[in-house]
Amino acid sequence: MSLSVANGAELDDVKNRRKSSAQVKALERALEKPVEPVEASELSEEDRKLAELGYIQVYKREFSWLSCISFAVSISGLFASVATTFVYPLEAGGTASAVWCWLISGAGCMCIAISVSELASAYPTSGGLYFTCKYLVPERWVPEISWLCGWFNLLGQVAGLASTEYGCAQLLLAAVSMASGPTADGFRYTPTARQTVGVSAAITFMHGALNSLNTGYLEKITRTYVIFHFGVLVSCCIALLVMCDFKNSSSFVWTSVVPDAGWSPAGWSFLFGFLSVSWTMTDYDATAHIAEEIKNPEVKAPWSITIALAFTYIGGWLFTIVLSYCTGDVATLLASPLEQSVAQIFYNVFGPAGGTIFTVFAFIILNFTGMTGMQAGARTFFAIARDEMIPLSRIWAKMNKTTHTPLYSVWLLTILTVCINLIGLGSYTAIAAIFNMTAIALDWSYCIPILCKMVFGRFKPGPFYLGKFGFFINLWAVLWTLFVSIIFILPTIRPVTAENMNYASVILAAVVIFAVIYWYASGRFYYTGPRVKAQLIEESNGIDGTSEHIEKCVR
C-alpha cells in the first residue's frame, strides 16, 4: 500500500467517524507533511519496534541495565525525599502516622508503578504513558484524551522538577545553617526566601548544563548513583540506631497517634501521612520517557521501574521507622528553626559535623533527582512537541546534531522551573500549592491510560505482562489515586488561614479549564493525537521470487 493511499484511507475513516470539520482539516494538514520511509532491514530490533509505533530513532541508545535501574531509583530520591517530606506525617499523627501510612500507601503506589510498567513495556517511546492513549483509546477519542493526558503530564513534570530544585536549595542552606553554629534561639545563619530562590535557580541552571551533554555522558553520571544512594541510606540508618541515646519506645512509635495539624477526628488527621509516600513514590514513568535511549527498552524500562519502586517502598518504610525512633519530642522537632525535621534529627543525633554531612548527602541525592527529572521532563516536552501539541512545537522537537538530545526542550524546562520558583519570593503558600499539584497531575496522567486500558480492552501486551492479575492491580491503582487525590487537595493544617490554605484544588481546576478552553479555541484545529513520523518498509519475496517492498502502515 502506498503512502498516499494509506493517508487517504485514514482521512476517509476520520471523516466517517468525526463530525467536526475542524478536526478533519487538522488531519488533512497533518497528512500533507512528509512521512519518512525507513528500511526494516537496516534497523535494530529496538529501532524497528519504534518505527512500527510511528517514529524514527533520533537518540543514541546508551542506557544499560545498571544505568536504567539507577535512573529509576534517582527519580524517587528516597533518602532526600523522605528527609524533605517527613514533616507531614509527623504533623498529621506523629510517628504512628509515619510508619503505618508508608506501609499502606506504598502498596497503593506499587500498584500504580506496576500498571505503568506494563504499559511502558507495550509502547516504549519518549512520550511515556501519554503516547499509549493512541493504542488504548478508540480512534474517535484519541486527540481529546491524549490532549488532556499530555497536559497533566507536562504540569506534573514541571511542578515536580520545581519542587525538587527548591528542596535542593532548602537542604543545602539547612546544612550551611547547621555549620554556622548554634545560638540561644537557633543558628547564627538563617536562610531567607530570596536566598532559597536564588540558590534553587543556580542549581536548576547547573542541571540544565548537565542535561546539555550527550546521552553517553548522562548515562555515565547516572550509572553509579544507586550504589551511592544505597550506601548513604544504610550507613545513616545504622548510625542513627547506634548513636541516638534518646530513642522512643516501640509502643510510642507504632501506636501513639498525636495529631498536631488541628484536624478532628484524629483518624482523619492520620490520613495526611499518606502525603509523604505519594510525593516520594511518584513520577513512575520517568524511565519510560528515556525509552528511546535504552537498549531493549520493552524489558529494561518496565523492570527498572518495578525494581526501583520496590526498593523505594521497602527502603523508605525502613528509613521512616528508624527516623521515628529518633525523633525525640515531636512538638520540639516540628518547631525546629531549620524548618527541616530530618535535618534537625541529624543535628540532634550526630552533632553539627555529622548533621551537616548527612544533610549534604541528602542534598547530593536530591540533585540526582533533579538532574534525572530534567532529563525525563525534557524528553516529555520533545515527545509532545514531536506530535505538535504545544505552541512552537518545531523548536522544542529539534534535536541538537552534536549531542543528539533536544537542547531547546532542556532549556525551556529550565526556564519554566526557575520562573515557578520565583513565585517563592512573594508567597511560599502559592508555590507550595504548585508543588502539591505534582503527585495529582502525574498520577492522573497515568491513571487516564490505565482506565482506558480497562474500559476499552484494546491493550496488546509487551514482554512485561500482568496477566489475569492485571485488571485488579489496575483497578486498585485508579481507586487509590482517586482516594489520595481527595487528601491532596485539602489543607493539611487547621484552622485554615490564607497562609496555610492548600490552593492545589484551585490550580488543578484552573489547569483543567485551561486545557479544555485551549482545546476548543485552538488545539482541535491542529492536534490529531500522536503523529506518524515514520513508515516501515519491509522486503519480501513476491510470487515470482523477486523482491518487493511492502510499506507497513502505522496507526
Coordinates of C-alpha atoms in Angstrom, one line a residue:
M1 CA 0.0 0.0 0.0
S2 CA 1.5 3.4 -0.9
L3 CA 1.8 6.3 1.5
S4 CA -0.8 8.4 -0.4
V5 CA -3.3 5.5 -0.4
A6 CA -2.7 4.9 3.3
N7 CA -3.2 8.5 4.2
G8 CA -6.3 8.8 2.0
A9 CA -7.8 5.8 3.8
E10 CA -7.0 7.3 7.2
L11 CA -8.6 10.6 6.1
D12 CA -11.8 8.9 4.8
D13 CA -12.0 7.0 8.1
V14 CA -11.8 10.1 10.1
K15 CA -14.4 11.8 8.0
N16 CA -16.8 8.9 8.6
R17 CA -16.3 8.9 12.4
R18 CA -15.9 12.6 13.1
K19 CA -18.5 15.3 12.7
S20 CA -16.0 18.2 13.3
S21 CA -14.8 19.8 10.1
A22 CA -12.0 21.5 12.1
Q23 CA -10.6 18.1 13.1
V24 CA -10.8 16.8 9.6
K25 CA -8.9 19.8 8.3
A26 CA -6.3 19.3 11.1
L27 CA -5.8 15.8 9.9
E28 CA -5.6 16.9 6.3
R29 CA -2.8 19.3 7.2
A30 CA -1.0 16.7 9.2
L31 CA -1.2 14.2 6.4
E32 CA 0.3 16.7 4.0
K33 CA 3.6 16.6 5.9
P34 CA 6.1 14.1 4.7
V35 CA 6.4 10.7 6.4
E36 CA 9.9 9.3 6.3
P37 CA 10.2 5.8 5.0
V38 CA 12.7 3.5 6.8
E39 CA 14.1 0.2 5.7
A40 CA 13.3 -2.6 8.2
S41 CA 16.5 -4.4 7.2
E42 CA 18.7 -1.5 8.3
L43 CA 17.1 -1.2 11.8
S44 CA 18.0 -2.9 15.1
E45 CA 15.2 -4.7 16.9
E46 CA 14.5 -1.7 19.2
D47 CA 14.5 0.8 16.3
R48 CA 12.2 -1.4 14.3
K49 CA 9.7 -1.5 17.2
L50 CA 9.9 2.3 17.4
A51 CA 9.3 2.6 13.6
E52 CA 6.3 0.3 14.0
L53 CA 4.9 2.7 16.6
G54 CA 5.4 5.5 14.0
Y55 CA 8.7 7.3 15.0
I56 CA 12.3 7.5 13.7
Q57 CA 15.1 6.8 16.1
V58 CA 16.9 10.1 16.9
Y59 CA 18.6 9.3 20.2
K60 CA 21.6 7.1 20.9
R61 CA 20.7 4.0 23.0
E62 CA 23.3 4.2 25.8
F63 CA 21.4 3.1 28.9
S64 CA 22.3 -0.3 30.2
W65 CA 20.6 -2.4 33.0
L66 CA 22.5 -0.7 35.8
S67 CA 22.0 2.8 34.5
C68 CA 18.3 2.2 33.9
I69 CA 17.8 1.0 37.4
S70 CA 19.9 3.8 38.8
F71 CA 17.9 6.3 36.8
A72 CA 14.6 4.9 38.1
V73 CA 15.9 5.0 41.7
S74 CA 17.2 8.5 41.4
I75 CA 13.8 9.8 40.3
S76 CA 12.3 9.0 43.7
G77 CA 15.4 10.2 45.6
L78 CA 14.3 8.1 48.5
F79 CA 16.7 9.3 51.2
A80 CA 16.3 13.0 50.3
S81 CA 12.6 12.8 49.5
V82 CA 11.8 11.3 52.9
A83 CA 14.0 13.9 54.5
T84 CA 12.0 16.8 52.9
T85 CA 8.5 15.3 53.5
F86 CA 8.8 13.6 56.9
V87 CA 7.2 16.6 58.5
Y88 CA 3.8 15.9 57.0
P89 CA 3.1 12.6 58.8
L90 CA 4.6 14.0 62.0
E91 CA 2.1 16.8 61.9
A92 CA -0.7 14.5 60.8
G93 CA -0.5 11.9 63.6
G94 CA 3.0 11.6 64.9
T95 CA 5.3 8.7 64.4
A96 CA 2.5 6.1 64.1
S97 CA 1.1 8.0 61.1
A98 CA 4.6 8.0 59.5
V99 CA 5.2 4.2 59.8
W100 CA 1.7 2.9 59.1
C101 CA 1.0 5.3 56.2
W102 CA 4.2 4.3 54.5
L103 CA 3.2 0.6 54.7
I104 CA -0.4 1.2 53.4
S105 CA 0.2 3.9 50.9
G106 CA 3.3 2.3 49.5
A107 CA 1.2 -0.7 48.5
G108 CA -1.2 1.5 46.5
C109 CA 1.7 3.3 44.9
M110 CA 3.3 -0.1 43.9
C111 CA 0.0 -0.9 42.0
I112 CA 0.4 2.3 40.1
A113 CA 4.0 1.6 39.3
I114 CA 3.4 -1.9 38.1
S115 CA 0.5 -0.8 36.0
V116 CA 2.7 1.9 34.4
S117 CA 5.4 -0.7 33.8
E118 CA 3.0 -2.9 31.9
L119 CA 2.1 -0.1 29.6
A120 CA 5.7 1.1 29.2
S121 CA 6.6 -2.4 28.1
A122 CA 4.0 -2.5 25.3
Y123 CA 4.6 1.0 23.9
P124 CA 8.2 2.1 24.7
T125 CA 8.6 5.7 23.4
S126 CA 9.7 9.0 24.9
G127 CA 6.1 10.0 25.2
G128 CA 5.6 7.6 28.1
L129 CA 2.0 6.9 29.0
Y130 CA 0.8 9.9 27.1
F131 CA 1.6 8.1 23.9
T132 CA -0.2 4.9 24.9
C133 CA -3.5 6.7 24.5
K134 CA -3.1 6.2 20.8
Y135 CA -3.4 2.5 21.1
L136 CA -5.7 2.2 24.2
V137 CA -8.5 4.6 23.2
P138 CA -11.0 4.3 20.3
E139 CA -9.7 6.3 17.4
R140 CA -12.6 8.8 17.7
W141 CA -11.4 10.0 21.1
V142 CA -7.6 9.8 20.7
P143 CA -7.0 13.5 20.2
E144 CA -9.1 14.7 23.2
I145 CA -7.9 12.1 25.7
S146 CA -4.3 12.4 24.5
W147 CA -4.5 16.2 24.9
L148 CA -5.8 16.0 28.5
C149 CA -3.3 13.3 29.5
G150 CA -0.4 15.2 27.9
W151 CA -1.2 18.5 29.7
F152 CA -1.5 16.6 33.0
N153 CA 1.9 15.0 32.4
L154 CA 3.6 18.3 31.4
L155 CA 2.2 20.0 34.5
G156 CA 3.4 17.2 36.8
Q157 CA 6.9 17.2 35.2
V158 CA 7.4 20.9 35.5
A159 CA 5.9 21.2 39.1
G160 CA 7.8 18.2 40.2
L161 CA 11.1 19.5 39.0
A162 CA 10.4 22.9 40.5
S163 CA 9.7 21.3 43.9
T164 CA 12.9 19.2 43.7
E165 CA 15.1 22.2 42.9
Y166 CA 13.5 24.2 45.7
G167 CA 14.1 21.2 48.1
C168 CA 17.7 21.1 47.0
A169 CA 18.2 24.7 48.0
Q170 CA 16.5 24.2 51.3
L171 CA 18.7 21.2 52.2
L172 CA 21.9 23.0 51.1
L173 CA 21.0 26.1 53.2
A174 CA 20.0 23.9 56.1
A175 CA 23.5 22.4 56.0
V176 CA 25.0 25.9 55.9
S177 CA 22.8 26.9 58.8
M178 CA 24.0 23.9 60.9
A179 CA 27.6 24.5 60.1
S180 CA 27.3 28.2 61.2
G181 CA 26.9 27.1 64.8
P182 CA 24.0 27.3 67.3
T183 CA 22.7 30.4 69.2
A184 CA 20.3 30.6 72.1
D185 CA 17.3 30.7 69.7
G186 CA 18.5 28.8 66.7
F187 CA 21.6 29.1 64.5
R188 CA 23.8 32.0 63.5
Y189 CA 22.7 31.8 59.9
T190 CA 19.1 31.5 58.9
P191 CA 18.3 31.4 55.2
T192 CA 15.8 33.9 53.7
A193 CA 13.2 33.3 50.9
R194 CA 15.4 35.3 48.5
Q195 CA 18.4 33.2 49.2
T196 CA 16.4 30.0 48.8
V197 CA 15.0 31.1 45.5
G198 CA 18.4 32.3 44.3
V199 CA 20.2 29.0 45.2
S200 CA 17.4 27.0 43.6
A201 CA 17.8 29.0 40.4
A202 CA 21.6 28.4 40.4
I203 CA 21.0 24.6 41.0
T204 CA 18.5 24.5 38.2
F205 CA 20.9 26.1 35.7
M206 CA 23.5 23.6 36.7
H207 CA 21.2 20.7 36.0
G208 CA 20.3 22.4 32.7
A209 CA 24.0 22.5 31.8
L210 CA 24.5 18.8 32.7
N211 CA 21.5 17.9 30.6
S212 CA 23.0 19.7 27.7
L213 CA 25.6 16.8 27.5
N214 CA 25.0 13.8 25.2
T215 CA 23.3 10.7 26.3
G216 CA 26.6 8.8 26.8
Y217 CA 27.7 11.3 29.5
L218 CA 24.3 11.3 31.2
E219 CA 24.4 7.5 31.3
K220 CA 27.9 7.6 33.0
I221 CA 26.8 10.2 35.5
T222 CA 23.7 8.2 36.4
R223 CA 25.2 4.8 36.4
T224 CA 26.7 4.6 39.9
Y225 CA 24.2 6.7 41.7
V226 CA 22.2 3.8 43.0
I227 CA 25.3 2.4 44.7
F228 CA 26.0 5.8 46.4
H229 CA 22.3 6.2 47.4
F230 CA 22.2 2.7 48.9
G231 CA 25.4 3.3 50.8
V232 CA 24.2 6.6 52.3
L233 CA 20.8 5.1 53.3
V234 CA 22.3 2.0 55.0
S235 CA 25.1 4.0 56.8
C236 CA 22.6 6.6 58.0
C237 CA 20.2 4.1 59.4
I238 CA 22.9 2.2 61.2
A239 CA 24.5 5.4 62.6
L240 CA 21.1 6.7 63.8
L241 CA 20.3 3.5 65.7
V242 CA 23.8 3.3 67.2
M243 CA 24.3 6.9 68.2
C244 CA 20.8 8.0 69.2
D245 CA 20.6 8.0 73.0
F246 CA 17.1 9.2 73.3
K247 CA 15.2 6.6 71.3
N248 CA 11.4 6.5 71.5
S249 CA 9.8 3.3 72.8
S250 CA 8.2 0.9 70.4
S251 CA 4.8 1.5 71.8
F252 CA 5.2 5.2 71.1
V253 CA 6.5 4.7 67.6
W254 CA 3.8 2.2 66.5
T255 CA 0.7 3.1 68.4
S256 CA 0.9 6.7 69.6
V257 CA -1.2 9.0 67.4
V258 CA -0.5 12.6 68.3
P259 CA -2.1 14.8 65.7
D260 CA -0.6 18.3 65.5
A261 CA -2.5 19.5 62.4
G262 CA -5.7 20.6 64.1
W263 CA -8.0 18.1 62.3
S264 CA -10.7 16.2 64.1
P265 CA -11.2 13.3 64.5
A266 CA -7.6 12.1 64.9
G267 CA -8.2 9.3 62.4
W268 CA -8.8 11.8 59.6
S269 CA -5.7 13.8 60.5
F270 CA -3.8 10.5 60.4
L271 CA -4.5 10.1 56.7
F272 CA -2.4 13.1 55.8
G273 CA 0.6 10.9 56.5
F274 CA 0.0 9.4 53.0
L275 CA 1.4 12.7 51.5
S276 CA 5.0 11.8 52.3
V277 CA 4.7 8.5 50.5
S278 CA 2.9 9.8 47.4
W279 CA 5.4 12.6 47.0
T280 CA 8.3 10.2 47.2
M281 CA 6.8 7.3 45.1
T282 CA 5.8 9.3 42.1
D283 CA 6.9 10.1 38.5
Y284 CA 6.8 6.4 37.8
D285 CA 7.0 6.8 34.0
A286 CA 10.2 8.9 34.1
T287 CA 12.2 5.9 32.9
A288 CA 9.6 5.3 30.1
H289 CA 10.4 8.8 28.9
I290 CA 14.0 7.8 28.1
A291 CA 12.9 4.5 26.4
E292 CA 14.4 5.7 23.1
E293 CA 17.8 5.9 24.9
I294 CA 17.6 2.4 26.3
K295 CA 18.7 -0.8 24.7
N296 CA 15.9 -3.4 24.8
P297 CA 13.5 -0.8 26.4
E298 CA 10.4 -3.0 26.4
V299 CA 12.2 -5.2 29.0
K300 CA 14.6 -2.9 30.8
A301 CA 12.3 0.1 31.3
P302 CA 9.4 -1.7 33.0
W303 CA 11.6 -3.9 35.2
S304 CA 13.7 -0.9 36.2
I305 CA 10.6 1.0 37.2
T306 CA 9.3 -2.0 39.2
I307 CA 12.7 -2.8 40.9
A308 CA 13.3 0.9 41.7
L309 CA 9.8 1.4 43.2
A310 CA 10.0 -1.8 45.2
F311 CA 13.4 -0.6 46.6
T312 CA 11.8 2.8 47.4
Y313 CA 8.8 1.2 49.1
I314 CA 10.8 -1.1 51.3
G315 CA 13.8 1.2 51.9
G316 CA 11.5 4.2 52.5
W317 CA 9.5 2.3 55.1
L318 CA 12.6 1.1 56.9
F319 CA 14.1 4.6 56.9
T320 CA 10.9 6.1 58.2
I321 CA 10.8 3.6 61.0
V322 CA 14.4 4.4 62.0
L323 CA 13.7 8.2 61.9
S324 CA 10.5 7.6 64.0
Y325 CA 12.6 6.0 66.8
C326 CA 15.0 9.0 66.8
T327 CA 12.6 12.0 66.7
G328 CA 12.7 12.8 70.4
D329 CA 9.9 15.1 71.4
V330 CA 7.8 15.6 68.2
A331 CA 6.5 19.1 69.2
T332 CA 10.0 20.4 69.7
L333 CA 11.2 18.8 66.4
L334 CA 8.3 20.5 64.5
A335 CA 9.4 23.8 65.9
S336 CA 12.9 23.5 64.6
P337 CA 14.5 26.7 63.3
L338 CA 16.0 24.7 60.4
E339 CA 12.4 24.0 59.1
Q340 CA 13.7 20.6 58.1
S341 CA 12.7 17.9 60.6
V342 CA 15.1 15.3 59.4
A343 CA 18.0 17.7 59.2
Q344 CA 17.2 18.6 62.9
I345 CA 17.2 14.8 63.8
F346 CA 20.7 14.6 62.1
Y347 CA 21.9 17.5 64.1
N348 CA 20.4 16.2 67.4
V349 CA 22.0 12.7 67.0
F350 CA 25.3 13.4 65.2
G351 CA 26.1 17.0 66.3
P352 CA 27.0 19.8 63.9
A353 CA 29.6 18.0 61.9
G354 CA 27.7 14.7 61.4
G355 CA 24.4 16.5 60.9
T356 CA 25.9 18.7 58.2
I357 CA 27.5 15.7 56.4
F358 CA 24.3 13.7 56.2
T359 CA 22.3 16.8 55.2
V360 CA 24.8 17.4 52.4
F361 CA 24.4 13.7 51.4
A362 CA 20.7 14.3 51.1
F363 CA 21.4 17.4 49.0
I364 CA 23.6 15.4 46.6
I365 CA 21.0 12.7 46.3
L366 CA 18.2 15.2 45.6
N367 CA 20.5 16.8 42.9
F368 CA 20.5 13.5 41.1
T369 CA 16.7 13.5 41.3
G370 CA 16.7 17.0 39.8
M371 CA 19.1 16.0 37.0
T372 CA 17.2 12.9 36.0
G373 CA 13.9 14.7 36.4
M374 CA 15.0 17.3 34.0
Q375 CA 16.1 14.6 31.5
A376 CA 12.8 12.9 31.7
G377 CA 10.9 16.2 31.6
A378 CA 12.8 17.4 28.5
R379 CA 12.1 14.1 26.7
T380 CA 8.4 14.6 27.6
F381 CA 8.5 18.1 26.0
F382 CA 10.3 16.7 23.0
A383 CA 7.8 13.9 22.5
I384 CA 4.7 16.1 22.9
A385 CA 6.3 18.7 20.6
R386 CA 7.0 15.9 18.1
D387 CA 3.3 15.3 18.0
E388 CA 2.8 19.1 17.6
M389 CA 0.6 19.5 20.7
I390 CA 2.2 22.6 22.2
P391 CA 3.0 26.1 20.8
L392 CA 6.3 26.4 18.8
S393 CA 6.5 22.6 18.6
R394 CA 9.0 22.7 15.8
I395 CA 11.5 24.4 18.0
W396 CA 11.1 22.2 21.1
A397 CA 11.2 19.0 18.9
K398 CA 14.6 19.9 17.3
M399 CA 17.5 17.6 18.1
N400 CA 21.0 19.0 18.5
K401 CA 23.2 17.5 15.9
T402 CA 26.2 17.3 18.2
T403 CA 24.6 15.8 21.4
H404 CA 21.7 14.1 19.7
T405 CA 19.5 15.5 22.5
P406 CA 16.6 18.1 22.5
L407 CA 18.6 21.1 23.9
Y408 CA 15.8 23.5 23.3
S409 CA 13.4 21.4 25.4
V410 CA 16.0 21.2 28.1
W411 CA 16.3 24.9 28.4
L412 CA 12.6 25.5 28.0
L413 CA 12.1 23.3 31.1
T414 CA 15.0 25.0 32.9
I415 CA 13.5 28.5 32.4
L416 CA 10.0 27.3 33.3
T417 CA 11.3 25.8 36.6
V418 CA 13.1 28.9 37.6
C419 CA 10.1 31.0 36.8
I420 CA 7.8 28.9 39.0
N421 CA 10.3 29.0 41.9
L422 CA 10.4 32.8 41.6
I423 CA 6.9 32.8 43.0
G424 CA 8.5 31.9 46.3
L425 CA 9.8 35.4 46.6
G426 CA 6.2 36.7 47.0
S427 CA 4.4 33.8 48.7
Y428 CA 5.5 30.4 49.8
T429 CA 1.8 29.4 50.1
A430 CA 1.3 29.9 46.4
I431 CA 4.4 28.0 45.4
A432 CA 3.6 25.2 47.8
A433 CA 0.2 24.8 46.0
I434 CA 2.0 24.3 42.8
F435 CA 4.3 21.7 44.4
N436 CA 1.2 19.9 45.8
M437 CA 0.0 19.5 42.2
T438 CA 2.9 17.3 41.3
A439 CA 1.6 13.9 42.5
I440 CA -2.0 14.7 41.5
A441 CA -1.1 15.7 37.9
L442 CA 1.4 12.9 37.4
D443 CA -0.7 10.1 38.9
W444 CA -3.8 11.1 36.8
S445 CA -1.7 11.3 33.7
Y446 CA -1.0 7.6 34.4
C447 CA -4.5 6.6 35.5
I448 CA -6.2 8.0 32.4
P449 CA -4.4 5.4 30.2
I450 CA -4.8 2.7 32.8
L451 CA -8.5 3.4 33.0
C452 CA -8.8 3.4 29.2
K453 CA -6.9 0.0 29.1
M454 CA -9.5 -1.4 31.4
V455 CA -12.6 0.1 29.8
F456 CA -11.9 -0.3 26.1
G457 CA -10.0 -3.6 26.0
R458 CA -7.7 -2.6 23.1
F459 CA -4.4 -3.3 25.0
K460 CA -1.8 -5.6 23.4
P461 CA 0.8 -6.6 26.0
G462 CA 4.5 -6.4 25.7
P463 CA 7.1 -8.7 27.5
F464 CA 6.1 -7.3 30.9
Y465 CA 2.6 -8.5 31.3
L466 CA 0.5 -8.8 34.5
G467 CA -1.9 -11.4 33.0
K468 CA -5.1 -12.2 34.9
F469 CA -4.0 -10.1 37.9
G470 CA -3.7 -7.0 35.7
F471 CA -7.3 -5.9 36.0
F472 CA -7.3 -6.0 39.8
I473 CA -3.9 -4.2 40.1
N474 CA -5.1 -1.6 37.5
L475 CA -8.4 -1.1 39.4
W476 CA -6.7 -0.6 42.7
A477 CA -4.2 1.8 41.2
V478 CA -7.1 4.0 39.9
L479 CA -9.1 3.8 43.1
W480 CA -6.1 4.6 45.2
T481 CA -5.3 7.6 43.1
L482 CA -8.8 8.9 43.5
F483 CA -8.7 8.4 47.2
V484 CA -5.3 10.2 47.8
S485 CA -6.3 13.0 45.4
I486 CA -9.0 14.0 47.8
I487 CA -6.5 14.2 50.6
F488 CA -4.0 16.1 48.4
I489 CA -6.4 19.0 47.8
L490 CA -7.3 19.5 51.4
P491 CA -5.4 21.9 53.7
T492 CA -3.0 19.9 56.0
I493 CA -3.4 22.2 58.9
R494 CA -6.5 23.7 60.7
P495 CA -7.8 26.3 61.4
V496 CA -7.4 27.2 57.8
T497 CA -5.9 30.6 57.1
A498 CA -4.7 32.4 53.9
E499 CA -1.1 31.3 54.9
N500 CA -1.8 27.6 55.3
M501 CA -4.6 27.1 52.8
N502 CA -3.9 24.4 50.2
Y503 CA -4.6 26.0 46.8
A504 CA -3.9 22.8 44.9
S505 CA -7.6 22.4 44.1
V506 CA -7.8 25.9 42.6
I507 CA -4.7 25.3 40.4
L508 CA -6.0 21.8 39.4
A509 CA -9.3 23.3 38.3
A510 CA -7.6 26.1 36.5
V511 CA -5.4 23.7 34.6
V512 CA -8.3 21.5 33.5
I513 CA -10.3 24.6 32.5
F514 CA -7.3 26.0 30.6
A515 CA -6.8 22.6 28.8
V516 CA -10.5 22.5 27.8
I517 CA -10.7 26.1 26.6
Y518 CA -7.3 25.8 24.7
W519 CA -8.6 22.6 23.0
Y520 CA -11.8 24.2 21.7
A521 CA -10.2 27.6 20.9
S522 CA -7.1 26.2 19.2
G523 CA -6.0 22.6 19.8
R524 CA -8.7 20.9 17.8
F525 CA -7.7 22.8 14.7
Y526 CA -4.2 21.3 14.6
Y527 CA -3.8 18.5 17.0
T528 CA -4.7 15.0 15.9
G529 CA -3.1 12.9 18.6
P530 CA 0.4 11.2 18.5
R531 CA 1.6 11.5 14.9
V532 CA 3.1 9.0 12.5
K533 CA 6.5 10.2 11.5
A534 CA 7.9 7.0 10.0
Q535 CA 6.7 4.4 7.5
L536 CA 8.4 1.0 8.0
I537 CA 9.3 -0.7 4.7
E538 CA 9.8 -4.4 4.7
E539 CA 11.2 -6.6 1.9
S540 CA 9.6 -9.8 1.0
N541 CA 9.7 -12.3 -1.9
G542 CA 7.0 -12.0 -4.4
I543 CA 5.2 -14.9 -6.1
D544 CA 7.7 -15.0 -8.9
G545 CA 10.6 -15.0 -6.5
T546 CA 11.5 -11.3 -7.0
S547 CA 12.0 -9.0 -4.1
E548 CA 9.3 -6.4 -3.4
H549 CA 8.7 -3.6 -0.9
I550 CA 5.8 -3.7 1.5
E551 CA 5.0 -0.4 3.3
K552 CA 3.7 -1.2 6.8
C553 CA 1.0 1.2 7.7
V554 CA 1.1 2.5 11.3
R555 CA -2.0 3.7 13.0

